[in-house]
Structures are given as structure tokens and as C-alpha cells.
């Protein structure tokens, strides 16, 4: 554990919090908006409303958010700096 962290620090890894690393440098309000949109999209997909799901994906894309649908049904996301 400790040796790995020392080596990672020397190499410049693990310098960001997991939240910043996974989602980008975003505030809580932005994160909540993205999570809300992802929940709406999941509901649209579950009811096979592909048009609504695609529209939400486009909305997220316009917010510079890239989403990745996982094989387990979950969706991860990251803010991409424009």
C-alpha cells in the first residue's frame, strides 16, 4: 500500500482526487445535473424510448460530457475540457 503510493507520487500519478480524476474538474451542481440527466436517460432506455435517450445524450454532449455505457448497465461519465 504505502510503497505503491510513494512510487505513484514519484511518477506523478494519483495526484487528483478520485472524483476529479473520474469526472473532471466540476462542481457539485454540475455533477448533480449530469447524474439527473443520466437517470432520465436510463429510464428512457428502459422503456425503449430511444429518441429521448438520444436527445439526452446530445444534451450531455453539448455540455462537454462524454458518457460510456458499461456492460453491466451502468453509465460512467467525464467532463471533457473544450
mmCIF file with all atom_site columns, C-alpha atoms in Angstrom:
data_model
loop_
_atom_site.group_PDB
_atom_site.id
_atom_site.type_symbol
_atom_site.label_atom_id
_atom_site.label_alt_id
_atom_site.label_comp_id
_atom_site.label_asym_id
_atom_site.label_entity_id
_atom_site.label_seq_id
_atom_site.pdbx_PDB_ins_code
_atom_site.Cartn_x
_atom_site.Cartn_y
_atom_site.Cartn_z
_atom_site.occupancy
_atom_site.B_iso_or_equiv
_atom_site.pdbx_formal_charge
_atom_site.auth_seq_id
_atom_site.auth_comp_id
_atom_site.auth_asym_id
_atom_site.auth_atom_id
_atom_site.pdbx_PDB_model_num
ATOM 1  C CA . UNK A 1 1  ? 0.000   0.000  0.000   1.00 0.00 ? 1  UNK A CA 1
ATOM 2  C CA . UNK A 1 2  ? 2.425   2.663  1.200   1.00 0.00 ? 2  UNK A CA 1
ATOM 3  C CA . UNK A 1 3  ? 5.190   1.696  -1.255  1.00 0.00 ? 3  UNK A CA 1
ATOM 4  C CA . UNK A 1 4  ? 2.757   1.859  -4.165  1.00 0.00 ? 4  UNK A CA 1
ATOM 5  C CA . UNK A 1 5  ? 1.624   5.342  -3.095  1.00 0.00 ? 5  UNK A CA 1
ATOM 6  C CA . UNK A 1 6  ? 5.248   6.547  -2.778  1.00 0.00 ? 6  UNK A CA 1
ATOM 7  C CA . UNK A 1 7  ? 6.082   5.222  -6.249  1.00 0.00 ? 7  UNK A CA 1
ATOM 8  C CA . UNK A 1 8  ? 2.898   6.688  -7.724  1.00 0.00 ? 8  UNK A CA 1
ATOM 9  C CA . UNK A 1 9  ? 3.719   10.086 -6.210  1.00 0.00 ? 9  UNK A CA 1
ATOM 10 C CA . UNK A 1 10 ? 7.250   9.964  -7.631  1.00 0.00 ? 10 UNK A CA 1
ATOM 11 C CA . UNK A 1 11 ? 5.844   9.173  -11.072 1.00 0.00 ? 11 UNK A CA 1
ATOM 12 C CA . UNK A 1 12 ? 3.191   11.886 -10.817 1.00 0.00 ? 12 UNK A CA 1
ATOM 13 C CA . UNK A 1 13 ? 0.224   9.525  -10.529 1.00 0.00 ? 13 UNK A CA 1
ATOM 14 C CA . UNK A 1 14 ? -2.604  9.697  -8.014  1.00 0.00 ? 14 UNK A CA 1
ATOM 15 C CA . UNK A 1 15 ? -2.291  13.475 -7.718  1.00 0.00 ? 15 UNK A CA 1
ATOM 16 C CA . UNK A 1 16 ? -6.013  14.131 -8.102  1.00 0.00 ? 16 UNK A CA 1
ATOM 17 C CA . UNK A 1 17 ? -8.962  13.099 -6.016  1.00 0.00 ? 17 UNK A CA 1
ATOM 18 C CA . UNK A 1 18 ? -10.868 10.140 -7.471  1.00 0.00 ? 18 UNK A CA 1
ATOM 19 C CA . UNK A 1 19 ? -13.841 12.427 -8.225  1.00 0.00 ? 19 UNK A CA 1
ATOM 20 C CA . UNK A 1 20 ? -11.711 14.870 -10.239 1.00 0.00 ? 20 UNK A CA 1
ATOM 21 C CA . UNK A 1 21 ? -9.909  12.010 -11.973 1.00 0.00 ? 21 UNK A CA 1
ATOM 22 C CA . UNK A 1 22 ? -13.149 10.263 -12.961 1.00 0.00 ? 22 UNK A CA 1
ATOM 23 C CA . UNK A 1 23 ? -15.405 13.230 -13.777 1.00 0.00 ? 23 UNK A CA 1
ATOM 24 C CA . UNK A 1 24 ? -13.055 16.126 -14.465 1.00 0.00 ? 24 UNK A CA 1
ATOM 25 C CA . UNK A 1 25 ? -12.873 19.372 -12.527 1.00 0.00 ? 25 UNK A CA 1
ATOM 26 C CA . UNK A 1 26 ? -16.591 20.026 -11.992 1.00 0.00 ? 26 UNK A CA 1
ATOM 27 C CA . UNK A 1 27 ? -18.621 21.424 -9.125  1.00 0.00 ? 27 UNK A CA 1
ATOM 28 C CA . UNK A 1 28 ? -21.381 19.589 -7.256  1.00 0.00 ? 28 UNK A CA 1
ATOM 29 C CA . UNK A 1 29 ? -24.185 21.414 -9.098  1.00 0.00 ? 29 UNK A CA 1
ATOM 30 C CA . UNK A 1 30 ? -22.788 20.310 -12.461 1.00 0.00 ? 30 UNK A CA 1
ATOM 31 C CA . UNK A 1 31 ? -22.345 16.731 -11.207 1.00 0.00 ? 31 UNK A CA 1
ATOM 32 C CA . UNK A 1 32 ? -25.915 16.650 -9.907  1.00 0.00 ? 32 UNK A CA 1
ATOM 33 C CA . UNK A 1 33 ? -27.249 17.904 -13.261 1.00 0.00 ? 33 UNK A CA 1
ATOM 34 C CA . UNK A 1 34 ? -25.289 15.224 -15.146 1.00 0.00 ? 34 UNK A CA 1
ATOM 35 C CA . UNK A 1 35 ? -26.424 12.491 -12.756 1.00 0.00 ? 35 UNK A CA 1
ATOM 36 C CA . UNK A 1 36 ? -30.041 13.651 -13.107 1.00 0.00 ? 36 UNK A CA 1
ATOM 37 C CA . UNK A 1 37 ? -29.806 13.566 -16.914 1.00 0.00 ? 37 UNK A CA 1
ATOM 38 C CA . UNK A 1 38 ? -28.226 10.111 -16.786 1.00 0.00 ? 38 UNK A CA 1
ATOM 39 C CA . UNK A 1 39 ? -31.099 8.866  -14.602 1.00 0.00 ? 39 UNK A CA 1
ATOM 40 C CA . UNK A 1 40 ? -33.620 10.282 -17.109 1.00 0.00 ? 40 UNK A CA 1
ATOM 41 C CA . UNK A 1 41 ? -31.695 8.625  -19.941 1.00 0.00 ? 41 UNK A CA 1
ATOM 42 C CA . UNK A 1 42 ? -31.661 5.292  -18.118 1.00 0.00 ? 42 UNK A CA 1
ATOM 43 C CA . UNK A 1 43 ? -35.442 5.476  -17.661 1.00 0.00 ? 43 UNK A CA 1
ATOM 44 C CA . UNK A 1 44 ? -35.882 6.346  -21.352 1.00 0.00 ? 44 UNK A CA 1
ATOM 45 C CA . UNK A 1 45 ? -33.691 3.416  -22.370 1.00 0.00 ? 45 UNK A CA 1
ATOM 46 C CA . UNK A 1 46 ? -35.535 1.039  -20.024 1.00 0.00 ? 46 UNK A CA 1
ATOM 47 C CA . UNK A 1 47 ? -38.828 1.983  -21.698 1.00 0.00 ? 47 UNK A CA 1
ATOM 48 C CA . UNK A 1 48 ? -37.199 1.739  -25.141 1.00 0.00 ? 48 UNK A CA 1
ATOM 49 C CA . UNK A 1 49 ? -37.715 5.457  -25.800 1.00 0.00 ? 49 UNK A CA 1
ATOM 50 C CA . UNK A 1 50 ? -34.579 5.678  -27.922 1.00 0.00 ? 50 UNK A CA 1
ATOM 51 C CA . UNK A 1 51 ? -35.383 9.163  -29.239 1.00 0.00 ? 51 UNK A CA 1
ATOM 52 C CA . UNK A 1 52 ? -35.489 10.617 -25.706 1.00 0.00 ? 52 UNK A CA 1
ATOM 53 C CA . UNK A 1 53 ? -32.349 8.701  -24.719 1.00 0.00 ? 53 UNK A CA 1
ATOM 54 C CA . UNK A 1 54 ? -30.522 10.012 -27.778 1.00 0.00 ? 54 UNK A CA 1
ATOM 55 C CA . UNK A 1 55 ? -31.681 13.573 -27.062 1.00 0.00 ? 55 UNK A CA 1
ATOM 56 C CA . UNK A 1 56 ? -30.300 13.360 -23.530 1.00 0.00 ? 56 UNK A CA 1
ATOM 57 C CA . UNK A 1 57 ? -27.004 12.031 -24.913 1.00 0.00 ? 57 UNK A CA 1
ATOM 58 C CA . UNK A 1 58 ? -26.877 15.062 -27.243 1.00 0.00 ? 58 UNK A CA 1
ATOM 59 C CA . UNK A 1 59 ? -27.628 17.398 -24.326 1.00 0.00 ? 59 UNK A CA 1
ATOM 60 C CA . UNK A 1 60 ? -24.752 15.871 -22.353 1.00 0.00 ? 60 UNK A CA 1
ATOM 61 C CA . UNK A 1 61 ? -22.502 16.120 -25.402 1.00 0.00 ? 61 UNK A CA 1
ATOM 62 C CA . UNK A 1 62 ? -23.336 19.834 -25.672 1.00 0.00 ? 62 UNK A CA 1
ATOM 63 C CA . UNK A 1 63 ? -22.285 20.162 -22.015 1.00 0.00 ? 63 UNK A CA 1
ATOM 64 C CA . UNK A 1 64 ? -18.920 18.578 -22.994 1.00 0.00 ? 64 UNK A CA 1
ATOM 65 C CA . UNK A 1 65 ? -19.801 15.433 -21.084 1.00 0.00 ? 65 UNK A CA 1
ATOM 66 C CA . UNK A 1 66 ? -18.780 12.134 -22.594 1.00 0.00 ? 66 UNK A CA 1
ATOM 67 C CA . UNK A 1 67 ? -20.658 9.080  -21.431 1.00 0.00 ? 67 UNK A CA 1
ATOM 68 C CA . UNK A 1 68 ? -19.692 5.439  -21.606 1.00 0.00 ? 68 UNK A CA 1
ATOM 69 C CA . UNK A 1 69 ? -22.320 2.745  -21.225 1.00 0.00 ? 69 UNK A CA 1
ATOM 70 C CA . UNK A 1 70 ? -20.908 -0.222 -19.323 1.00 0.00 ? 70 UNK A CA 1
ATOM 71 C CA . UNK A 1 71 ? -21.756 -3.867 -19.993 1.00 0.00 ? 71 UNK A CA 1
ATOM 72 C CA . UNK A 1 72 ? -23.365 -4.117 -16.530 1.00 0.00 ? 72 UNK A CA 1
ATOM 73 C CA . UNK A 1 73 ? -25.941 -1.471 -17.494 1.00 0.00 ? 73 UNK A CA 1
ATOM 74 C CA . UNK A 1 74 ? -24.322 1.395  -15.619 1.00 0.00 ? 74 UNK A CA 1
ATOM 75 C CA . UNK A 1 75 ? -23.025 4.548  -17.267 1.00 0.00 ? 75 UNK A CA 1
ATOM 76 C CA . UNK A 1 76 ? -19.836 6.413  -16.431 1.00 0.00 ? 76 UNK A CA 1
ATOM 77 C CA . UNK A 1 77 ? -19.112 9.981  -17.463 1.00 0.00 ? 77 UNK A CA 1
ATOM 78 C CA . UNK A 1 78 ? -16.370 12.562 -17.695 1.00 0.00 ? 78 UNK A CA 1
ATOM 79 C CA . UNK A 1 79 ? -16.327 16.290 -18.435 1.00 0.00 ? 79 UNK A CA 1
ATOM 80 C CA . UNK A 1 80 ? -14.074 16.997 -21.394 1.00 0.00 ? 80 UNK A CA 1
ATOM 81 C CA . UNK A 1 81 ? -12.436 20.411 -21.436 1.00 0.00 ? 81 UNK A CA 1
ATOM 82 C CA . UNK A 1 82 ? -13.373 22.178 -24.650 1.00 0.00 ? 82 UNK A CA 1
#
